[in-house]
Coordinates of C-alpha atoms in Angstrom, one line a residue:
X1 CA 12.9 33.3 22.6
X2 CA 13.1 30.7 19.8
X3 CA 16.8 31.1 19.0
X4 CA 17.5 31.0 15.3
X5 CA 13.9 30.6 14.3
X6 CA 12.9 34.3 13.8
X7 CA 11.7 35.1 10.3
X8 CA 14.0 36.2 7.6
X9 CA 13.6 40.0 6.9
X10 CA 13.6 39.5 3.2
X11 CA 12.6 36.4 1.2
X12 CA 11.7 35.9 -2.4
X13 CA 10.2 32.6 -1.8
X14 CA 8.8 30.8 1.3
X15 CA 8.6 27.1 1.0
X16 CA 6.4 25.1 3.4
X17 CA 7.8 21.5 3.7
X18 CA 11.2 20.0 3.0
X19 CA 10.2 16.6 1.4
X20 CA 11.2 15.9 -2.2
X21 CA 8.9 18.5 -3.7
X22 CA 9.8 21.4 -1.4
X23 CA 13.5 20.5 -1.3
X24 CA 13.8 20.5 -5.1
X25 CA 12.0 23.8 -5.5
X26 CA 14.1 25.4 -2.7
X27 CA 17.3 24.1 -4.3
X28 CA 16.5 25.2 -7.8
X29 CA 15.4 28.7 -6.7
X30 CA 18.3 29.2 -4.3
X31 CA 20.8 28.1 -7.0
X32 CA 19.2 30.7 -9.3
X33 CA 20.2 33.4 -6.8
X34 CA 16.8 33.9 -5.1
X35 CA 16.3 34.3 -1.3
X36 CA 14.6 31.2 -0.1
X37 CA 13.2 30.3 3.4
X38 CA 12.0 26.8 4.1
X39 CA 9.6 26.2 7.0
X40 CA 9.6 22.5 8.2
X41 CA 7.2 21.2 10.9
X42 CA 9.6 18.5 12.1
X43 CA 13.2 18.3 13.3
X44 CA 16.5 17.6 11.5
X45 CA 17.5 14.0 11.7
X46 CA 21.2 14.4 11.2
X47 CA 23.3 11.2 11.2
X48 CA 22.7 8.3 13.7
X49 CA 21.1 6.1 11.0
X50 CA 22.4 2.9 12.4
X51 CA 20.8 3.5 15.8
X52 CA 17.6 4.3 14.1
X53 CA 17.8 1.0 12.2
X54 CA 18.3 -0.8 15.6
X55 CA 15.4 1.0 17.1
X56 CA 13.2 -0.3 14.2
X57 CA 14.5 -3.9 14.6
X58 CA 13.9 -4.2 18.3
X59 CA 10.9 -6.2 19.5
X60 CA 8.8 -3.1 20.5
X61 CA 9.3 -1.7 17.0
X62 CA 9.5 1.9 18.2
X63 CA 9.1 4.4 15.3
X64 CA 12.6 5.6 14.3
X65 CA 11.2 8.9 13.0
X66 CA 9.3 9.9 16.2
X67 CA 5.8 9.9 14.7
X68 CA 2.9 10.2 17.1
X69 CA 1.5 12.1 20.0
X70 CA -0.5 15.4 19.9
X71 CA 1.6 16.8 17.1
X72 CA 0.5 14.0 14.8
X73 CA -3.1 13.5 16.0
X74 CA -5.6 12.8 13.3
X75 CA -9.2 11.4 12.7
X76 CA -10.5 8.9 10.2
X77 CA -14.3 9.1 10.2
X78 CA -14.9 7.6 6.7
X79 CA -16.4 4.2 6.0
X80 CA -12.9 2.7 6.0
X81 CA -10.3 3.6 8.7
X82 CA -7.3 5.3 7.3
X83 CA -4.2 4.6 9.5
X84 CA -2.5 7.9 8.7
X85 CA 0.4 7.7 11.2
X86 CA 1.5 4.2 10.1
X87 CA 3.6 5.8 7.4
X88 CA 4.3 9.5 7.6
X89 CA 7.3 11.5 8.7
X90 CA 7.6 15.1 9.8
X91 CA 11.2 16.2 9.5
X92 CA 13.8 17.6 7.1
X93 CA 13.7 15.2 4.2
X94 CA 10.0 14.4 4.6
X95 CA 8.7 11.0 3.4
X96 CA 11.9 10.2 1.6
X97 CA 13.4 9.5 5.1
X98 CA 11.6 6.2 5.2
X99 CA 10.4 5.5 1.7
X100 CA 11.1 2.3 -0.3
X101 CA 12.8 4.3 -3.1
X102 CA 11.0 2.8 -6.2
X103 CA 10.6 5.4 -8.9
X104 CA 8.6 4.9 -12.1
X105 CA 7.2 7.2 -14.7
X106 CA 3.4 7.3 -15.1
X107 CA 2.2 5.8 -18.3
X108 CA 0.8 7.9 -21.1
X109 CA -2.7 6.6 -20.4
X110 CA -2.5 8.0 -16.8
X111 CA -2.7 11.6 -18.1
X112 CA -5.8 10.8 -20.3
X113 CA -8.1 8.6 -18.3
X114 CA -11.3 10.6 -19.0
X115 CA -10.5 10.9 -22.8
X116 CA -9.5 7.2 -23.2
X117 CA -11.8 5.4 -20.8
X118 CA -14.4 7.8 -19.5
X119 CA -13.3 7.5 -15.9
X120 CA -11.5 9.9 -13.5
X121 CA -10.3 13.1 -15.2
X122 CA -7.6 14.2 -17.6
X123 CA -4.5 16.0 -16.5
X124 CA -4.0 19.5 -18.0
X125 CA -0.6 18.3 -19.3
X126 CA 0.5 15.2 -21.1
X127 CA 3.3 12.7 -20.7
X128 CA 5.1 14.4 -23.5
X129 CA 5.0 17.7 -21.5
X130 CA 6.5 16.0 -18.4
X131 CA 8.9 13.8 -20.2
X132 CA 12.0 16.2 -20.1
X133 CA 11.3 16.8 -16.4
X134 CA 11.2 13.0 -15.7
X135 CA 14.6 12.7 -17.3
X136 CA 15.9 15.6 -15.1
X137 CA 14.3 14.1 -12.0
X138 CA 16.0 10.8 -12.6
X139 CA 19.4 12.5 -12.7
X140 CA 18.6 14.5 -9.6
X141 CA 17.5 11.5 -7.5
X142 CA 20.1 9.2 -9.0
X143 CA 17.9 6.4 -10.5
X144 CA 19.3 3.0 -11.2
X145 CA 17.4 1.2 -14.0
X146 CA 17.5 -0.6 -17.3
X147 CA 15.7 -0.3 -20.6
X148 CA 14.2 -3.7 -20.3
X149 CA 10.5 -2.9 -19.6
X150 CA 8.5 -3.2 -22.9
X151 CA 5.4 -1.7 -21.2
X152 CA 7.1 1.5 -19.9
X153 CA 6.2 4.8 -21.6
X154 CA 8.6 6.0 -24.4
X155 CA 12.1 7.2 -23.5
X156 CA 15.3 7.5 -25.4
X157 CA 17.9 8.1 -22.7
X158 CA 19.5 5.5 -20.4
X159 CA 19.1 5.7 -16.6
X160 CA 21.8 7.6 -14.7
X161 CA 22.9 4.3 -13.0
X162 CA 22.9 0.7 -14.0
X163 CA 20.0 -1.4 -12.7
X164 CA 20.3 -3.7 -9.7
X165 CA 20.6 -7.3 -10.8
X166 CA 17.6 -9.6 -10.1
X167 CA 17.6 -10.9 -6.6
X168 CA 17.9 -14.6 -5.7
X169 CA 14.1 -14.8 -5.0
X170 CA 13.5 -13.2 -8.4
X171 CA 15.3 -16.1 -10.0
X172 CA 12.9 -18.5 -8.3
X173 CA 9.9 -16.6 -9.7
X174 CA 11.3 -16.4 -13.3
X175 CA 10.8 -19.9 -14.5
X176 CA 7.2 -20.0 -13.3
X177 CA 6.4 -16.6 -14.9
X178 CA 8.0 -17.7 -18.1
X179 CA 5.8 -20.8 -18.3
X180 CA 2.7 -18.6 -17.6
X181 CA 3.7 -15.9 -20.2
X182 CA 4.1 -13.3 -17.5
X183 CA 7.0 -10.9 -18.2
X184 CA 9.4 -9.8 -15.5
X185 CA 11.6 -6.7 -15.8
X186 CA 13.8 -4.5 -13.6
X187 CA 12.6 -1.9 -11.2
X188 CA 13.9 1.7 -11.3
X189 CA 15.3 2.5 -7.9
X190 CA 16.4 5.8 -6.4
X191 CA 19.3 4.1 -4.6
X192 CA 22.9 3.8 -5.8
X193 CA 23.9 0.7 -7.6
X194 CA 27.4 2.3 -7.7
X195 CA 28.7 5.4 -5.9
X196 CA 26.9 8.5 -7.2
X197 CA 26.4 12.1 -6.1
X198 CA 28.7 11.8 -3.0
X199 CA 26.7 8.8 -1.7
X200 CA 27.9 5.2 -1.4
X201 CA 26.5 2.2 -3.3
X202 CA 24.0 0.0 -1.5
X203 CA 25.6 -2.3 1.0
X204 CA 22.6 -4.5 1.7
X205 CA 21.4 -3.6 5.2
X206 CA 18.0 -4.7 4.1
X207 CA 16.0 -2.2 6.2
X208 CA 15.4 0.2 3.3
X209 CA 11.9 1.0 4.8
X210 CA 12.0 2.7 7.3
X211 CA 15.7 3.6 7.3
X212 CA 18.8 3.3 5.1
X213 CA 21.8 3.4 7.3
X214 CA 24.3 3.7 4.5
X215 CA 22.8 6.7 2.7
X216 CA 22.7 4.8 -0.6
X217 CA 19.0 5.5 -1.0
X218 CA 18.1 9.1 -2.0
X219 CA 16.5 11.4 0.5
X220 CA 15.5 15.0 0.0
X221 CA 18.2 15.9 2.5
X222 CA 20.5 15.9 -0.5
X223 CA 18.7 18.9 -2.1
X224 CA 18.1 20.6 1.3
X225 CA 21.9 20.6 1.7
X226 CA 22.4 22.0 -1.8
X227 CA 19.8 24.7 -1.1
X228 CA 21.6 25.7 2.1
X229 CA 24.9 25.8 0.2
X230 CA 23.3 28.1 -2.3
X231 CA 22.1 30.5 0.5
X232 CA 18.6 29.1 1.5
X233 CA 17.6 29.1 5.1
X234 CA 15.9 26.1 6.7
X235 CA 13.8 26.7 9.9
X236 CA 13.0 23.3 11.4
X237 CA 10.4 22.6 14.1
X238 CA 8.4 25.5 12.7
X239 CA 4.9 24.1 11.8
X240 CA 2.9 26.6 9.7
X241 CA -0.3 27.4 11.4
X242 CA -2.0 29.4 8.6
X243 CA -1.4 31.5 5.6
X244 CA -2.5 35.1 5.6
X245 CA -3.7 36.9 2.4
X246 CA -3.9 40.5 1.4
X247 CA -7.1 42.6 1.8
X248 CA -8.2 41.8 -1.7
X249 CA -7.7 38.1 -1.3
X250 CA -5.4 38.0 -4.4
X251 CA -2.0 37.2 -2.9
X252 CA -0.6 35.5 0.2
X253 CA 1.2 38.0 2.5
X254 CA 2.7 35.7 5.2
X255 CA 3.0 32.3 6.6
X256 CA 2.4 32.2 10.3
X257 CA 4.5 29.6 12.0
X258 CA 5.0 28.4 15.6
X259 CA 8.3 27.6 17.3
X260 CA 8.9 25.0 20.1
X261 CA 8.5 27.6 22.8
X262 CA 5.1 28.5 21.5
X263 CA 6.1 31.8 19.9
X264 CA 4.3 32.6 16.6
X265 CA 6.1 34.5 13.8
X266 CA 5.1 35.7 10.4
X267 CA 7.3 35.0 7.4
X268 CA 6.7 37.3 4.5
X269 CA 7.8 36.6 1.0
X270 CA 7.0 37.5 -2.6
X271 CA 5.9 34.0 -3.5
X272 CA 4.8 31.0 -1.4
X273 CA 5.1 27.3 -2.1
X274 CA 3.2 24.7 0.0
X275 CA 4.8 21.3 -0.3
X276 CA 3.4 19.5 2.8
X277 CA 2.0 16.4 1.3
X278 CA -1.5 15.2 0.3
X279 CA -2.9 15.5 3.8
X280 CA -1.2 18.5 5.4
X281 CA -1.3 20.7 2.3
X282 CA -5.2 20.7 2.2
X283 CA -5.3 20.9 6.0
X284 CA -3.2 24.1 6.0
X285 CA -5.5 25.7 3.3
X286 CA -8.6 24.8 5.3
X287 CA -7.0 26.2 8.5
X288 CA -6.3 29.4 6.6
X289 CA -10.0 30.2 6.1
X290 CA -11.0 33.8 6.2
X291 CA -13.9 36.1 5.4
X292 CA -12.8 36.2 1.8
X293 CA -12.3 32.4 1.7
X294 CA -14.8 31.0 4.3
X295 CA -14.3 27.4 3.0
X296 CA -10.6 27.6 3.1
X297 CA -7.8 29.4 1.3
X298 CA -7.7 28.9 -2.5
X299 CA -10.9 26.9 -2.3
X300 CA -13.3 28.8 -4.5
X301 CA -13.8 25.5 -6.4
X302 CA -14.7 23.5 -3.3
X303 CA -12.0 21.0 -4.4
X304 CA -9.5 21.5 -1.5
X305 CA -9.4 18.3 0.4
X306 CA -11.6 16.5 -2.1
X307 CA -10.7 13.5 -4.4
X308 CA -8.3 11.9 -1.9
X309 CA -6.6 8.9 -3.5
X310 CA -4.1 6.2 -2.6
X311 CA -2.7 3.1 -4.1
X312 CA -4.1 -0.1 -2.7
X313 CA -2.0 -3.2 -1.9
X314 CA -2.8 -6.7 -3.0
X315 CA -0.5 -9.5 -1.9
X316 CA -0.1 -13.2 -1.4
X317 CA 2.7 -15.4 0.0
X318 CA 3.7 -18.4 1.9
X319 CA 6.4 -21.0 2.1
X320 CA 8.5 -22.8 -0.5
X321 CA 10.5 -25.9 0.2
X322 CA 13.8 -24.3 -0.9
X323 CA 16.0 -21.5 0.4
X324 CA 14.4 -18.2 -0.5
X325 CA 17.0 -15.8 1.1
X326 CA 14.3 -13.5 2.3
X327 CA 15.4 -10.0 3.2
X328 CA 18.8 -10.3 1.6
X329 CA 17.5 -7.5 -0.5
X330 CA 15.3 -4.9 1.2
X331 CA 13.6 -3.6 -2.0
X332 CA 12.1 -4.9 -5.2
X333 CA 14.4 -5.7 -8.1
X334 CA 11.7 -7.1 -10.5
X335 CA 8.2 -6.2 -11.3
X336 CA 5.6 -6.7 -14.1
X337 CA 3.8 -3.9 -15.8
X338 CA 2.3 -6.3 -18.3
X339 CA -1.3 -5.8 -17.0
X340 CA -1.0 -2.0 -16.3
X341 CA -2.7 -0.8 -19.5
X342 CA -5.4 -3.5 -19.6
X343 CA -8.9 -2.2 -20.1
X344 CA -10.6 -4.9 -17.9
X345 CA -10.5 -3.7 -15.2
X346 CA -9.5 -0.2 -16.3
X347 CA -7.7 0.5 -13.0
X348 CA -3.9 0.3 -13.5
X349 CA -2.1 -2.4 -11.6
X350 CA 1.5 -3.5 -11.4
X351 CA 2.8 -6.8 -10.0
X352 CA 5.7 -6.8 -7.5
X353 CA 8.0 -9.7 -6.7
X354 CA 8.9 -9.2 -3.0
X355 CA 12.3 -9.7 -1.6
X356 CA 11.2 -9.1 1.9
X357 CA 8.4 -11.6 2.7
X358 CA 8.3 -12.9 6.2
X359 CA 10.4 -11.7 9.2
X360 CA 14.1 -10.7 9.1
X361 CA 16.5 -13.0 11.0
X362 CA 17.4 -10.1 13.3
X363 CA 13.8 -9.3 14.0
X364 CA 12.9 -12.9 14.6
X365 CA 15.8 -13.3 17.0
X366 CA 15.2 -10.1 18.9
X367 CA 11.6 -11.0 19.4
X368 CA 12.3 -14.5 20.7
X369 CA 12.7 -15.4 24.3
X370 CA 14.9 -18.4 23.6
X371 CA 18.6 -19.0 23.2
X372 CA 21.1 -21.4 21.8
X373 CA 19.9 -24.4 19.9
X374 CA 16.3 -23.6 20.7
X375 CA 16.6 -20.2 19.1
X376 CA 18.3 -21.7 16.1
X377 CA 15.5 -24.2 15.7
X378 CA 12.9 -21.4 16.0
X379 CA 14.6 -19.3 13.4
X380 CA 14.7 -22.3 11.0
X381 CA 10.9 -22.4 11.3
X382 CA 10.3 -18.7 10.4
X383 CA 13.2 -17.6 8.3
X384 CA 14.6 -18.6 4.9
X385 CA 11.7 -20.3 3.2
X386 CA 9.1 -17.5 2.9
X387 CA 8.3 -15.9 -0.4
X388 CA 5.6 -13.5 -1.6
X389 CA 4.1 -11.2 -4.3
X390 CA 2.6 -7.8 -4.0
X391 CA 0.7 -5.4 -6.3
X392 CA -0.2 -1.7 -6.4
X393 CA -3.7 -1.0 -7.7
X394 CA -5.1 2.4 -8.9
X395 CA -7.9 4.1 -7.0
X396 CA -9.9 6.6 -9.1
X397 CA -10.8 10.1 -7.7
X398 CA -14.1 10.3 -5.9
X399 CA -15.4 13.5 -4.4
X400 CA -16.5 11.9 -1.2
X401 CA -13.0 10.7 -0.4
X402 CA -11.6 13.7 1.2
X403 CA -9.4 15.4 3.9
X404 CA -11.3 17.8 6.1
X405 CA -10.9 19.1 9.7
X406 CA -12.1 17.6 12.9
X407 CA -12.5 20.4 15.5
X408 CA -13.3 17.9 18.2
X409 CA -9.6 16.8 18.3
X410 CA -6.8 19.3 18.5
X411 CA -3.1 19.1 17.9
X412 CA -0.3 20.4 20.1
X413 CA -1.0 24.0 18.9
X414 CA -4.8 23.8 19.4
X415 CA -5.6 23.4 15.7
X416 CA -8.3 21.0 14.4
X417 CA -6.6 17.8 13.2
X418 CA -7.0 16.3 9.7
X419 CA -9.9 13.9 9.2
X420 CA -9.3 11.4 6.4
X421 CA -12.6 10.2 5.0
X422 CA -11.8 7.2 2.8
X423 CA -13.7 4.4 1.1
X424 CA -13.2 1.9 -1.7
X425 CA -15.5 1.5 -4.7
X426 CA -16.3 -1.6 -6.7
X427 CA -13.8 -0.9 -9.5
X428 CA -10.9 -0.8 -7.1
X429 CA -12.0 -4.0 -5.5
X430 CA -12.3 -5.7 -8.9
X431 CA -8.7 -4.6 -9.7
X432 CA -7.6 -6.0 -6.3
X433 CA -9.3 -9.3 -7.2
X434 CA -7.6 -9.4 -10.5
X435 CA -4.2 -8.8 -8.9
X436 CA -4.9 -11.7 -6.5
X437 CA -5.8 -14.0 -9.3
X438 CA -2.5 -13.3 -11.1
X439 CA -0.5 -13.8 -7.9
X440 CA -2.3 -17.1 -7.2
X441 CA -1.4 -18.4 -10.7
X442 CA 2.2 -17.6 -10.2
X443 CA 2.5 -19.0 -6.7
X444 CA 0.6 -22.2 -7.7
X445 CA 3.0 -22.7 -10.6
X446 CA 5.9 -22.2 -8.2
X447 CA 4.5 -24.7 -5.7
X448 CA 4.1 -22.2 -2.9
X449 CA 2.0 -23.2 0.1
X450 CA 0.0 -20.0 0.5
X451 CA -0.3 -18.8 4.1
X452 CA -1.4 -15.2 3.7
X453 CA -3.4 -13.1 1.3
X454 CA -4.3 -9.4 1.1
X455 CA -7.1 -8.6 -1.2
X456 CA -10.3 -6.6 -1.6
X457 CA -11.6 -7.1 2.0
X458 CA -8.4 -6.7 4.0
X459 CA -6.4 -4.4 1.7
X460 CA -4.5 -1.5 3.0
X461 CA -3.1 1.7 1.5
X462 CA 0.4 2.3 0.2
X463 CA 0.4 5.7 1.9
X464 CA 0.7 7.6 -1.3
X465 CA -1.6 10.6 -0.5
X466 CA -2.8 12.1 -3.8
X467 CA -5.4 14.3 -5.3
X468 CA -6.5 16.7 -2.6
X469 CA -5.6 20.0 -4.4
X470 CA -6.0 18.7 -8.0
X471 CA -4.7 20.5 -11.0
X472 CA -6.9 21.5 -14.0
X473 CA -7.8 24.1 -16.5
X474 CA -11.2 24.9 -15.0
X475 CA -11.0 27.0 -11.8
X476 CA -14.5 25.8 -10.8
X477 CA -13.3 22.2 -10.7
X478 CA -9.6 22.4 -9.7
X479 CA -7.3 24.2 -7.3
X480 CA -4.1 24.7 -9.3
X481 CA -3.3 25.2 -13.0
X482 CA -0.7 23.2 -15.0
X483 CA 2.2 25.2 -13.5
X484 CA 0.8 24.3 -10.0
X485 CA -0.1 27.9 -9.2
X486 CA -3.4 28.3 -7.4
X487 CA -6.3 29.7 -9.5
X488 CA -7.3 32.0 -6.7
X489 CA -4.0 33.5 -5.5
X490 CA -1.4 34.7 -7.9
X491 CA 1.7 34.1 -5.7
X492 CA 0.8 30.7 -4.2
X493 CA 2.0 27.4 -5.6
X494 CA 1.1 23.9 -4.3
X495 CA 3.7 21.3 -5.1
X496 CA 3.5 17.5 -4.5
X497 CA 1.2 14.6 -5.0
X498 CA -1.8 16.6 -3.8
X499 CA -2.0 18.1 -7.3
X500 CA -2.4 14.7 -9.1
X501 CA -5.8 14.6 -10.9
X502 CA -5.5 10.8 -11.1
X503 CA -2.9 8.5 -9.4
X504 CA -2.2 5.6 -11.8
X505 CA -0.6 2.7 -10.1
X506 CA 3.0 3.8 -10.1
X507 CA 4.8 5.0 -7.0
X508 CA 4.4 8.7 -7.1
X509 CA 7.8 10.2 -6.1
X510 CA 9.4 10.5 -9.5
X511 CA 6.3 12.3 -10.8
X512 CA 6.3 14.6 -7.7
X513 CA 10.0 15.4 -8.5
X514 CA 9.3 16.0 -12.2
X515 CA 6.4 18.3 -11.4
X516 CA 8.4 20.2 -8.8
X517 CA 11.2 20.9 -11.3
X518 CA 8.6 22.0 -13.8
X519 CA 6.9 24.3 -11.3
X520 CA 10.3 25.8 -10.4
X521 CA 10.6 27.2 -13.8
X522 CA 7.2 29.0 -13.5
X523 CA 8.1 30.2 -9.9
X524 CA 11.3 31.7 -11.1
X525 CA 9.7 33.8 -13.8
X526 CA 9.6 37.5 -12.8
X527 CA 11.4 37.1 -9.5

């Protein structure tokens, strides 16, 4: 038997996934007095964060979150290989277990790309609609920030926590940027600049991605714990295999999940929430095909899995003949959104001033085979003078970029694996080129000897999976409405970045949280 993993006999809401979206929904509904069950595919990672950090730092760079193997098998058959397992986590807390923790609001233009520029599509809600939920999300996550960004969307309230001061390497960039007329401003971070919400302030381990040993960085475990305190039940290592609907195809009756010993159970509920990310959410719907929904559950529009988007990385860096103190801060403290709303190219882009260019001293030492003075000399060569810039660039939704199923490869339960079919278009490459041009100007002004460049030809994803169950007003073109309820099934909600119609160029987690809080209000109605 699968001890402790049998279904709950009564549930108002069944939530699939315990990342930031699922955890916030479960917490809100449990605190409102509803019976909530959360099904999580991965395990609980309780404590032991320092050992996970050490695992990451060692030369073999083992994954501290146990990603890989048949459970996480995938395909990438598109024109450009998508390295899905390079940055995903299955476990209680989801992607926030290893995220960087940067949290920005989308700009007003991001909700109106079709109306303003004739590209992408419009959201069925505006920045003004989401603004109060952004404010609430910042409180829930504990965001440290300052009102010093003249390019940010309108807001009246301060951040819950004061911003982190600019890093030492930011101070090296500042004079060059000032001479070039490039504005720098603080980065909102979901990590504690002072003790908040029972968690300590940041103590500077510098390994924020993939693990924060101190717990200063927010993870969705915070809201999972609150949900449990309010009476919710969490069933871990219980990957959902499919959703089963009623005879009429109008509601979901049950989530069928498997346990570690291979037993399958059905969890019934009055309402269902799928919050499994931009790849696993459409995959689950496609695995739930039936005679009524032969192309996948909730897929009468044909949009499930379509319009897959990510943010693309552009970067450049090298050496500076001064001490740069690389990795003294493991996250960004300064950015520039100055070029975000430019109309040439239309794709949004934001510049990042990296505090973690080059190897860490611990990583360099552990990967060296030398000792004593020889090791010291080797570290002097690779550590302490490296500096770099990054950028995130927007990718517009394209129907051919999609997540589908590959039946030739099976996971540990015999299900077809997700197949990410991904490519880049000319507009995205032009925006990457523009980002590189801006970075080259700054680094040249600073006197950096450029040693590496990531641009249009060798770019990689930021692993922000978006767009595969897009929201909209037209059921023929979208999967969910503005409340994130599916058009096809009246008791099924899809929560997370998969619902984004467009992605902008801002890290998506704050928008994920804001939408989850907004959806919780709709979910609670009538329960």
